[in-house]
CSV table of C-alpha atoms and ligand atoms in Angstrom, one decimal:
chain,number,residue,atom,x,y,z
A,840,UNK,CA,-27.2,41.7,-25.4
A,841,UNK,CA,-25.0,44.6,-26.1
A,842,UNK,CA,-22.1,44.8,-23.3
A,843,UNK,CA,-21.3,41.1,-24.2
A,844,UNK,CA,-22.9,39.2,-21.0
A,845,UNK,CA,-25.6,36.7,-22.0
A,846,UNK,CA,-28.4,35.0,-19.6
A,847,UNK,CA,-26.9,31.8,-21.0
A,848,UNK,CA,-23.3,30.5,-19.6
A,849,UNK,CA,-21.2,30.2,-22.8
A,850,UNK,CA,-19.8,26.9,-23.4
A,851,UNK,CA,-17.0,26.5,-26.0
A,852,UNK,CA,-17.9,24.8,-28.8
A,853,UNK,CA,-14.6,24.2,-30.3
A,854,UNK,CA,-14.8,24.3,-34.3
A,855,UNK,CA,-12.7,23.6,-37.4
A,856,UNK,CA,-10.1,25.9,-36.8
A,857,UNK,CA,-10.1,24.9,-32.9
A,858,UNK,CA,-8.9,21.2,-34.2
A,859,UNK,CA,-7.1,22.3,-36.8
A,860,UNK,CA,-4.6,24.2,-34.0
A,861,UNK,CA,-4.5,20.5,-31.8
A,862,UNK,CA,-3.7,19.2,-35.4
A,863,UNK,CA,-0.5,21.6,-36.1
A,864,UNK,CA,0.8,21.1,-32.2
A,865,UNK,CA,1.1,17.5,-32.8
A,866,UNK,CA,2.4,18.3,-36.3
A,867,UNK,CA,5.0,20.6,-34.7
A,868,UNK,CA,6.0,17.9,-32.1
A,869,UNK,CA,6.2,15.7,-34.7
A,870,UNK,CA,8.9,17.6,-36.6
A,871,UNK,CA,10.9,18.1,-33.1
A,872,UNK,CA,11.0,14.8,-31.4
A,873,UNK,CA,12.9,13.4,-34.8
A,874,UNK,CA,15.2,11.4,-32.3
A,875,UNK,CA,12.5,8.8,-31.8
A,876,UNK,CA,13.1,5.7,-33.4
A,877,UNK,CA,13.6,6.3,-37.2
A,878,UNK,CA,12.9,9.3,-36.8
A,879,UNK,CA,9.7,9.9,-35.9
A,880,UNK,CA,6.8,9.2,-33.6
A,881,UNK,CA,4.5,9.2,-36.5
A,882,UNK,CA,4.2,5.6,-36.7
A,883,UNK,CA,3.7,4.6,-33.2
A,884,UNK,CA,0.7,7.6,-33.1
A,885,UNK,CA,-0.8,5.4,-35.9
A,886,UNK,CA,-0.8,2.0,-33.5
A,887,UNK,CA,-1.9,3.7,-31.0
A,888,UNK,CA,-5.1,4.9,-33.3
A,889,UNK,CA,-5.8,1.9,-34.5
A,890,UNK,CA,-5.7,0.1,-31.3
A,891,UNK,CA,-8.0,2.3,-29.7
A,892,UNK,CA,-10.2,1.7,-32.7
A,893,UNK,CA,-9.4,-2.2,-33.8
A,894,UNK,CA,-11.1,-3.2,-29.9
A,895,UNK,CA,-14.8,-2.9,-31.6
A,896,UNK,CA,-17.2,-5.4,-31.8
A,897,UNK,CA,-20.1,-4.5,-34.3
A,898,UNK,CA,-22.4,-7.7,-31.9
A,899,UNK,CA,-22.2,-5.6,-28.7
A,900,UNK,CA,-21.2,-1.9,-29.8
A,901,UNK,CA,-18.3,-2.3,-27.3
A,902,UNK,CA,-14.4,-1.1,-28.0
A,903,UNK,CA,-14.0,1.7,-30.1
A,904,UNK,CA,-11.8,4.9,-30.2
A,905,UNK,CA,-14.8,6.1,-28.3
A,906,UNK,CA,-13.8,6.0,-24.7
A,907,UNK,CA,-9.6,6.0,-24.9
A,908,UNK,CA,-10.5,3.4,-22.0
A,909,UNK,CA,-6.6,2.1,-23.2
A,910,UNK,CA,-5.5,4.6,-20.5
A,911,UNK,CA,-6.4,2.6,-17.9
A,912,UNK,CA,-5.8,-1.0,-16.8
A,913,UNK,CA,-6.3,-4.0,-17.4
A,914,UNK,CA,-6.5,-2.5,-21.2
A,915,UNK,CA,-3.2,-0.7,-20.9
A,916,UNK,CA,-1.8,-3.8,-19.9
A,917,UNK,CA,-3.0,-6.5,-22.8
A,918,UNK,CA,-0.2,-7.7,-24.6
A,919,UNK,CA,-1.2,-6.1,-27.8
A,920,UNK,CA,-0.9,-2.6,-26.5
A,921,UNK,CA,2.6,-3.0,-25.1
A,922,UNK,CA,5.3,-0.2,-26.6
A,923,UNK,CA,1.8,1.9,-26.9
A,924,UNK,CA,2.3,4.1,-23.7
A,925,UNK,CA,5.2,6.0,-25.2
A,926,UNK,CA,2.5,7.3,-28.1
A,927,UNK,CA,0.4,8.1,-25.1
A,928,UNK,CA,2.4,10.1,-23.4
A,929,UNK,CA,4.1,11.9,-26.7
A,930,UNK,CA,0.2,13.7,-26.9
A,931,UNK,CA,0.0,14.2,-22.8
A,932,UNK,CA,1.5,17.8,-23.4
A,933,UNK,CA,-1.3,18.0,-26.1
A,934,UNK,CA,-3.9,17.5,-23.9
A,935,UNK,CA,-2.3,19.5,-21.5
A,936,UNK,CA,-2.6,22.3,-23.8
A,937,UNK,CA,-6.2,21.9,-25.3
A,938,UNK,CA,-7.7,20.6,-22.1
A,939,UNK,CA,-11.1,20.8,-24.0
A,940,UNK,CA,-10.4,18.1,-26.4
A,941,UNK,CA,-11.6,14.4,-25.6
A,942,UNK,CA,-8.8,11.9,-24.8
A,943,UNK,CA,-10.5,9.6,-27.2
A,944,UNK,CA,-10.6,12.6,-30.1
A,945,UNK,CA,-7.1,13.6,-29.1
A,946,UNK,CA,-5.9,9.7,-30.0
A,947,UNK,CA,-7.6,9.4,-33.5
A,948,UNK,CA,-6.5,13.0,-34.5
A,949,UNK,CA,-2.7,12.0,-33.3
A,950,UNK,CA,-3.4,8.7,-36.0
A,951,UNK,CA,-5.1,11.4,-38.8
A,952,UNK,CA,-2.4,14.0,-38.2
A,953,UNK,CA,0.8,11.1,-38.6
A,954,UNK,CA,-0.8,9.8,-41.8
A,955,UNK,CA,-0.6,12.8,-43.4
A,956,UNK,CA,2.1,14.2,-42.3
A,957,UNK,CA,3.9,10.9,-43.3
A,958,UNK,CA,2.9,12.1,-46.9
A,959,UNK,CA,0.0,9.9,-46.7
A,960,UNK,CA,-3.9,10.9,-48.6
A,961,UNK,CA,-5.9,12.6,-46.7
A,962,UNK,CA,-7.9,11.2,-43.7
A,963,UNK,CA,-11.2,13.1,-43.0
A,964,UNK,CA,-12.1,13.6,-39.5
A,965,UNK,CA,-15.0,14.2,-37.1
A,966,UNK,CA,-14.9,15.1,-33.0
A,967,UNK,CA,-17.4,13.4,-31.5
A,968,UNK,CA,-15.8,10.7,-28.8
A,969,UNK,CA,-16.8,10.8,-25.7
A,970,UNK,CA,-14.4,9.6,-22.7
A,971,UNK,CA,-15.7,6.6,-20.5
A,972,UNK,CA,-13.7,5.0,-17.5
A,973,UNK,CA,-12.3,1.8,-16.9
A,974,UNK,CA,-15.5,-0.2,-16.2
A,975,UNK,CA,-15.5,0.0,-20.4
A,976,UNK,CA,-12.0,-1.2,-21.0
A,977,UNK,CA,-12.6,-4.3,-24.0
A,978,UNK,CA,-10.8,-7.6,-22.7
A,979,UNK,CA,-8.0,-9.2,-24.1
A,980,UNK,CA,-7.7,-10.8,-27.4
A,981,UNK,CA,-9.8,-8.6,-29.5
A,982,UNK,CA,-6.9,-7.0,-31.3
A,983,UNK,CA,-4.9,-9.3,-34.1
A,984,UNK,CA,-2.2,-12.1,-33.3
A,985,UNK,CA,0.7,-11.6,-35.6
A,986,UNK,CA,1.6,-15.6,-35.0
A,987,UNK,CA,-1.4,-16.4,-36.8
A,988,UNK,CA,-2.8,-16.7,-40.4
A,989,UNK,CA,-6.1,-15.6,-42.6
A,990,UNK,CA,-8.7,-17.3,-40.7
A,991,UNK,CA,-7.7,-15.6,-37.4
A,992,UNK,CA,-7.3,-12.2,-39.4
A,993,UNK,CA,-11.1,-12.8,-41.2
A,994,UNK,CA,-12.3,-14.0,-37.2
A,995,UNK,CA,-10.9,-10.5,-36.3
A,996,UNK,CA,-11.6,-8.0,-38.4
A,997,UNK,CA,-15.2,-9.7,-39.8
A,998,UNK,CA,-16.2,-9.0,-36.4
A,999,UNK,CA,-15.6,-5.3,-36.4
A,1000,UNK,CA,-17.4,-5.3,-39.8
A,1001,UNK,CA,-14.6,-5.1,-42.3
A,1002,UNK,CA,-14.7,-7.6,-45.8
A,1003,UNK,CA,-11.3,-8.8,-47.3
A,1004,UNK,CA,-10.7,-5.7,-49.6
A,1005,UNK,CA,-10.8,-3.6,-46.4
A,1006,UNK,CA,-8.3,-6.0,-44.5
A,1007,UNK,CA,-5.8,-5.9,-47.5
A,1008,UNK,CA,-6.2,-1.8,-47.9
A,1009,UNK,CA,-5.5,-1.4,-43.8
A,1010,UNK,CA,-3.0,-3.9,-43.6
A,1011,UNK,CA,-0.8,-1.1,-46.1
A,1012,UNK,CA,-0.1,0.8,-42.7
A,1013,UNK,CA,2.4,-1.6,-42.4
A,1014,UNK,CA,4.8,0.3,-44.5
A,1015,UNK,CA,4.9,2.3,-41.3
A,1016,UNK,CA,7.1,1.7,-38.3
A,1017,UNK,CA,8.7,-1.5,-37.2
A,1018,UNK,CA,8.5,-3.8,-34.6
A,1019,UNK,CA,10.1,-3.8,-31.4
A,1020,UNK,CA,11.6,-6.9,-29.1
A,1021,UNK,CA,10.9,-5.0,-26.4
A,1022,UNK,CA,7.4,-4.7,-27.2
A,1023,UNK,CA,5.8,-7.4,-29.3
A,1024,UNK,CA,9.1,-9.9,-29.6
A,1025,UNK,CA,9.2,-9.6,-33.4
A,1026,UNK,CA,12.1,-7.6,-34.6
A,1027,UNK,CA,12.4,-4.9,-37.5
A,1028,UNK,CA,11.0,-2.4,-40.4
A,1029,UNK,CA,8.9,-3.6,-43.4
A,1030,UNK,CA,10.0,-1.7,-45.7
A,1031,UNK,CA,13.1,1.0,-46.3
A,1032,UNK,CA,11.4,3.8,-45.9
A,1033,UNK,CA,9.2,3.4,-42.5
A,1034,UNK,CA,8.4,7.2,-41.7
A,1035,UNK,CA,6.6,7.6,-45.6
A,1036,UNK,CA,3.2,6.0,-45.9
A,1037,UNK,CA,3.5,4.2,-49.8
A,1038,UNK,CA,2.3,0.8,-51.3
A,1039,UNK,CA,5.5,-0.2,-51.0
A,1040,UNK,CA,4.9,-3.0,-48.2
A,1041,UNK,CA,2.8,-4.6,-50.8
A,1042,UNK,CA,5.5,-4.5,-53.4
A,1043,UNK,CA,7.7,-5.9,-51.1
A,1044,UNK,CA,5.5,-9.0,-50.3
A,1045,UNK,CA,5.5,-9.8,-54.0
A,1046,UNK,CA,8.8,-9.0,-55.4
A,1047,UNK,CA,11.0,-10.0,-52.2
A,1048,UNK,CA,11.9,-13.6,-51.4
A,1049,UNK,CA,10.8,-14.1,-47.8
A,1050,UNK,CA,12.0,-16.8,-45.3
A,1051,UNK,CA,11.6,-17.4,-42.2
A,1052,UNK,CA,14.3,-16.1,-40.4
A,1053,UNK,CA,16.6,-18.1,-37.8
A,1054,UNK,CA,16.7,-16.8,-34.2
A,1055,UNK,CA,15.3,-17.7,-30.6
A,1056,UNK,CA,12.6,-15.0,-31.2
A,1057,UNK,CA,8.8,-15.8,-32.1
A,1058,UNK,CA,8.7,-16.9,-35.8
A,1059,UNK,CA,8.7,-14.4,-38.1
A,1060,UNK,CA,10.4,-13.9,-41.9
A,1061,UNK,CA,13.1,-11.6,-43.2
A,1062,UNK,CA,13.9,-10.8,-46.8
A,1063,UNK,CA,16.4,-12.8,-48.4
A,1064,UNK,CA,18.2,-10.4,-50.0
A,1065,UNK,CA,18.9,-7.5,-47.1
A,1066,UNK,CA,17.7,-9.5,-43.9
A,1067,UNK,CA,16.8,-6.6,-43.2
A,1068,UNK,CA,13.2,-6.2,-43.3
A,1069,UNK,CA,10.8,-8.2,-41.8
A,1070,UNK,CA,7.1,-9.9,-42.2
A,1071,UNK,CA,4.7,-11.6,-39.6
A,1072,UNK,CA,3.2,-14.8,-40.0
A,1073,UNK,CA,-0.4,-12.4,-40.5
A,1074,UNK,CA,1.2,-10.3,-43.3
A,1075,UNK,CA,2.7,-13.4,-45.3
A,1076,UNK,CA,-1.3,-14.5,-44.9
A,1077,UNK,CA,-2.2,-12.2,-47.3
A,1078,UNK,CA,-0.4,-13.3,-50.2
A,1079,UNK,CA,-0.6,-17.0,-49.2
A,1080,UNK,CA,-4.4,-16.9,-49.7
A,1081,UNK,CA,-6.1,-16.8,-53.1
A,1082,UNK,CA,-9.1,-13.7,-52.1
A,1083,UNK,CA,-5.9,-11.7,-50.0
A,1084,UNK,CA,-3.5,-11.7,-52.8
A,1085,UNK,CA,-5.7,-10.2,-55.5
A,1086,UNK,CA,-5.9,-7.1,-53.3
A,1087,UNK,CA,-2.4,-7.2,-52.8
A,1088,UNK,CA,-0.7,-7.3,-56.4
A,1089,UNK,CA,-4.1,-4.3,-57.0
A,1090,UNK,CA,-2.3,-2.4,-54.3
A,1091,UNK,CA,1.0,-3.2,-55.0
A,1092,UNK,CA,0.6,-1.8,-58.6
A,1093,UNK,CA,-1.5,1.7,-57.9
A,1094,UNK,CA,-0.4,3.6,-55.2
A,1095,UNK,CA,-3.3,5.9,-55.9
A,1096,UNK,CA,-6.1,3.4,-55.9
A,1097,UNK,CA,-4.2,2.3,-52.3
A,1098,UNK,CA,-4.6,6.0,-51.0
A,1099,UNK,CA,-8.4,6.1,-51.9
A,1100,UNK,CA,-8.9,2.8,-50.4
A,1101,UNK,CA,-6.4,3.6,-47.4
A,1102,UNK,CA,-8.3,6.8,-46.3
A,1103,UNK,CA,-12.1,5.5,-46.8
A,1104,UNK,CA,-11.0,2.5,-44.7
A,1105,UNK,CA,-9.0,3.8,-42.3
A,1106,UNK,CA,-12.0,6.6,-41.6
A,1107,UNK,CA,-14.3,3.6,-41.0
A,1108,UNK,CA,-12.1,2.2,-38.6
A,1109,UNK,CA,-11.6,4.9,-36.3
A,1110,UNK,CA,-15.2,5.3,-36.8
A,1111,UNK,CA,-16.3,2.8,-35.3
A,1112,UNK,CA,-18.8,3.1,-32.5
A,1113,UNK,CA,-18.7,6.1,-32.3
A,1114,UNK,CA,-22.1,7.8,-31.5
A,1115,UNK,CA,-21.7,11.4,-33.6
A,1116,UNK,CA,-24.1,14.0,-33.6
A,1117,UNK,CA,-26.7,13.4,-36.2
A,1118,UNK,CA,-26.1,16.7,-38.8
A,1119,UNK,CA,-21.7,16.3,-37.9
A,1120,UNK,CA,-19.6,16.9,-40.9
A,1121,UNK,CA,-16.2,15.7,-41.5
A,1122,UNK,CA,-13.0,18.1,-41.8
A,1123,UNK,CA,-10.0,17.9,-43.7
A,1124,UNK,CA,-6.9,19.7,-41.7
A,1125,UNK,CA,-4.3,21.0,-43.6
A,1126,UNK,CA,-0.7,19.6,-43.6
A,1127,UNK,CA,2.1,21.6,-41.8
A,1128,UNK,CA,5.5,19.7,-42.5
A,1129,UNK,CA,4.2,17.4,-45.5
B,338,LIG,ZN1,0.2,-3.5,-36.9
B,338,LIG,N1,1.6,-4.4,-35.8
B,338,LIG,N2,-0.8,-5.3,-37.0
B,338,LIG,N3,-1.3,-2.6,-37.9
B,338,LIG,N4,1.2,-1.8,-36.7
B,338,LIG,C1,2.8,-3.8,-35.3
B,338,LIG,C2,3.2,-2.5,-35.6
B,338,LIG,C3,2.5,-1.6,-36.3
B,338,LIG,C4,-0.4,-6.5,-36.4
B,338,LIG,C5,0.6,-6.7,-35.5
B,338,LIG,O1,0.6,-7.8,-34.7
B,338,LIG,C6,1.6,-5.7,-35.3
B,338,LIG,C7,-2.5,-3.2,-38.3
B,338,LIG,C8,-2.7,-4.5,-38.4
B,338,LIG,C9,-1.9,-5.5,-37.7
B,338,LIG,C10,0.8,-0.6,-37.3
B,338,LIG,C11,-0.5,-0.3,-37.8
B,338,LIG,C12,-1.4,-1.2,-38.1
B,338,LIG,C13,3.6,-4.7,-34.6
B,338,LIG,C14,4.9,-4.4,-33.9
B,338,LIG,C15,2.9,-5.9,-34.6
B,338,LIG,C16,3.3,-7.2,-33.9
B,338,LIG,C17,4.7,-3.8,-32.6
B,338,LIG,C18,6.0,-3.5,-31.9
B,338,LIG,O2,6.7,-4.4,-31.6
B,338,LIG,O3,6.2,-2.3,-31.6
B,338,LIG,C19,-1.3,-7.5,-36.9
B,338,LIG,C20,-1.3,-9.0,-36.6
B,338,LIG,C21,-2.2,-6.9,-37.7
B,338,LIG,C22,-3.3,-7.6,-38.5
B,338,LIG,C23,-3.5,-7.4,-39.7
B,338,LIG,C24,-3.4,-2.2,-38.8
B,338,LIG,C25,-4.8,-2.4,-39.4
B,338,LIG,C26,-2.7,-0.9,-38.6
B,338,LIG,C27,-3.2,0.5,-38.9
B,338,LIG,C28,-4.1,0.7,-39.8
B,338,LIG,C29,1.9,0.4,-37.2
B,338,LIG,C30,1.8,1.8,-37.7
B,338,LIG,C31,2.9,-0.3,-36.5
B,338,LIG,C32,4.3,0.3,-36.2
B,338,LIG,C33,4.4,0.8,-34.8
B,338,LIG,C34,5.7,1.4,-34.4
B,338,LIG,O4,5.9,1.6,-33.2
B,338,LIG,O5,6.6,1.6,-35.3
């Protein structure tokens, strides 16, 4: 009706441009907190993504970035997700600011926004989680054990319906970030350049010589050359068997074909079991910084 007031009570229906603003406040406080780590909390936003996500299994429908249920324990507290509270707490303010978005949205677009702002393709996104409460936090030992090797990573990610092209492509995020003794025990970056998403972690595989490196933490390898980058037992996997390591040296020599297979599969994962609204559409947000 004309003066504005309607029988009905209106109910914000945030829309592109609404998520495109939470996009460019985490892009901003990306760009200012550069004294994290190397330099940026990009990579730990990333983790924290695709632990929310990684929990699913496509049996039961349970675990999924629908829910966020990491905020509470006894999820918070599984070993995997240790180190993960500081990404947490870097979108708090976010939240704070955009009440109206889901904790479980907010978490995924954190993990779209740092892929792209870390020069990465472009991820597509859709809102659509739904917060749930403890009672739905997974149990422990869904998520990936670094210690291990290919049959634990097919065990793991066959069950949240991924093939071995799609374990290979995701795996790529590890030219991101680094690990943390504080946090996993394993110590060190991938690669040289851990705030810029490239193929490079699967050049490195092929071209550096890897051994295992000699110290009192849990076994893991460093380049022989440097010593100063560092693969798990699970990443060395993937050139050590035969169906792995053709997806590898593919990877390793187009960085393009890795971006297209990167995004689709990356969009999958934080997909998963997630119930979206029949006719939703996906978005792509524009960079700020990258
Ligand atoms: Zn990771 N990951 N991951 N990963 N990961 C670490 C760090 C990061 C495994 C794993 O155990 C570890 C995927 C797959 C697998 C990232 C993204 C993705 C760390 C170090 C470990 C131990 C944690 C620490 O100490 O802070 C295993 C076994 C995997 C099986 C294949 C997938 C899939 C990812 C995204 C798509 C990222 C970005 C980091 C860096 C985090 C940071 O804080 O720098």
């Amino acid at each position: 009706n004309q003066d504005g007031a309607s029988a009905t009570p209106k109910v914000f229906a945030p829309k592109f441009d609404d998520y495109q603003a939470v996009y460019n406040e985490i892009a901003s406080r990306l760009e200012e907190k550069d004294d994290y780590d190397d330099g940026s909390y990009g990579p730990v936003l990333v983790r924290l993504a695709w632990h929310a996500s990684g929990t699913y299994d496509k049996e039961t429908g349970t675990g999924g970035s629908n829910g966020a249920t990491m905020r509470f324990a006894p999820e918070s507290d599984h070993g995997a997700n240790a180190g993960l509270k500081a990404a947490r707490d870097f979108l708090e303010p976010v939240k704070a600011k955009f009440p109206w978005i889901t904790y479980s949205d907010l978490w995924i677009l954190g993990g779209v926004c740092a892929i792209q702002e870390m020069l990465g393709p472009q991820i597509p996104y859709r809102p659509g989680r739904n917060d749930r409460d403890a009672a739905a936090c997974t149990p422990d030992g869904r998520l990936p054990d670094a210690s291990q090797a290919q049959d634990h990573l097919r065990n793991i990610f066959y069950r949240m319906g991924f093939n071995d092209q799609e374990i290979v492509a995701l795996s790529g995020a590890h030219a991101l970030g680094r690990c943390h003794t504080d946090r996993s025990g394993f110590d060190g970056p991938w690669t040289f350049s851990p705030t810029v998403l490239t193929n490079d972690y699967y050049k490195l595989l092929l071209d550096e010589k890897w051994q295992w490196k000699k110290w009192n933490g849990p076994k893991q390898y460093e380049d022989k050359k440097t010593k100063s980058l560092m693969m798990l037992p699970t990443d060395m996997a993937l050139i050590q068997d035969k169906k792995f390591n053709q997806w590898v040296e593919k990877y390793a020599a187009d960085n393009e074909l890795f971006f297209k297979d990167f995004s689709n599969v990356i969009v999958k994962l934080f997909e998963l079991g997630v119930p979206f609204a029949e006719n939703s559409e996906r978005w792509v947000f524009k960079t700020v910084n990258a």
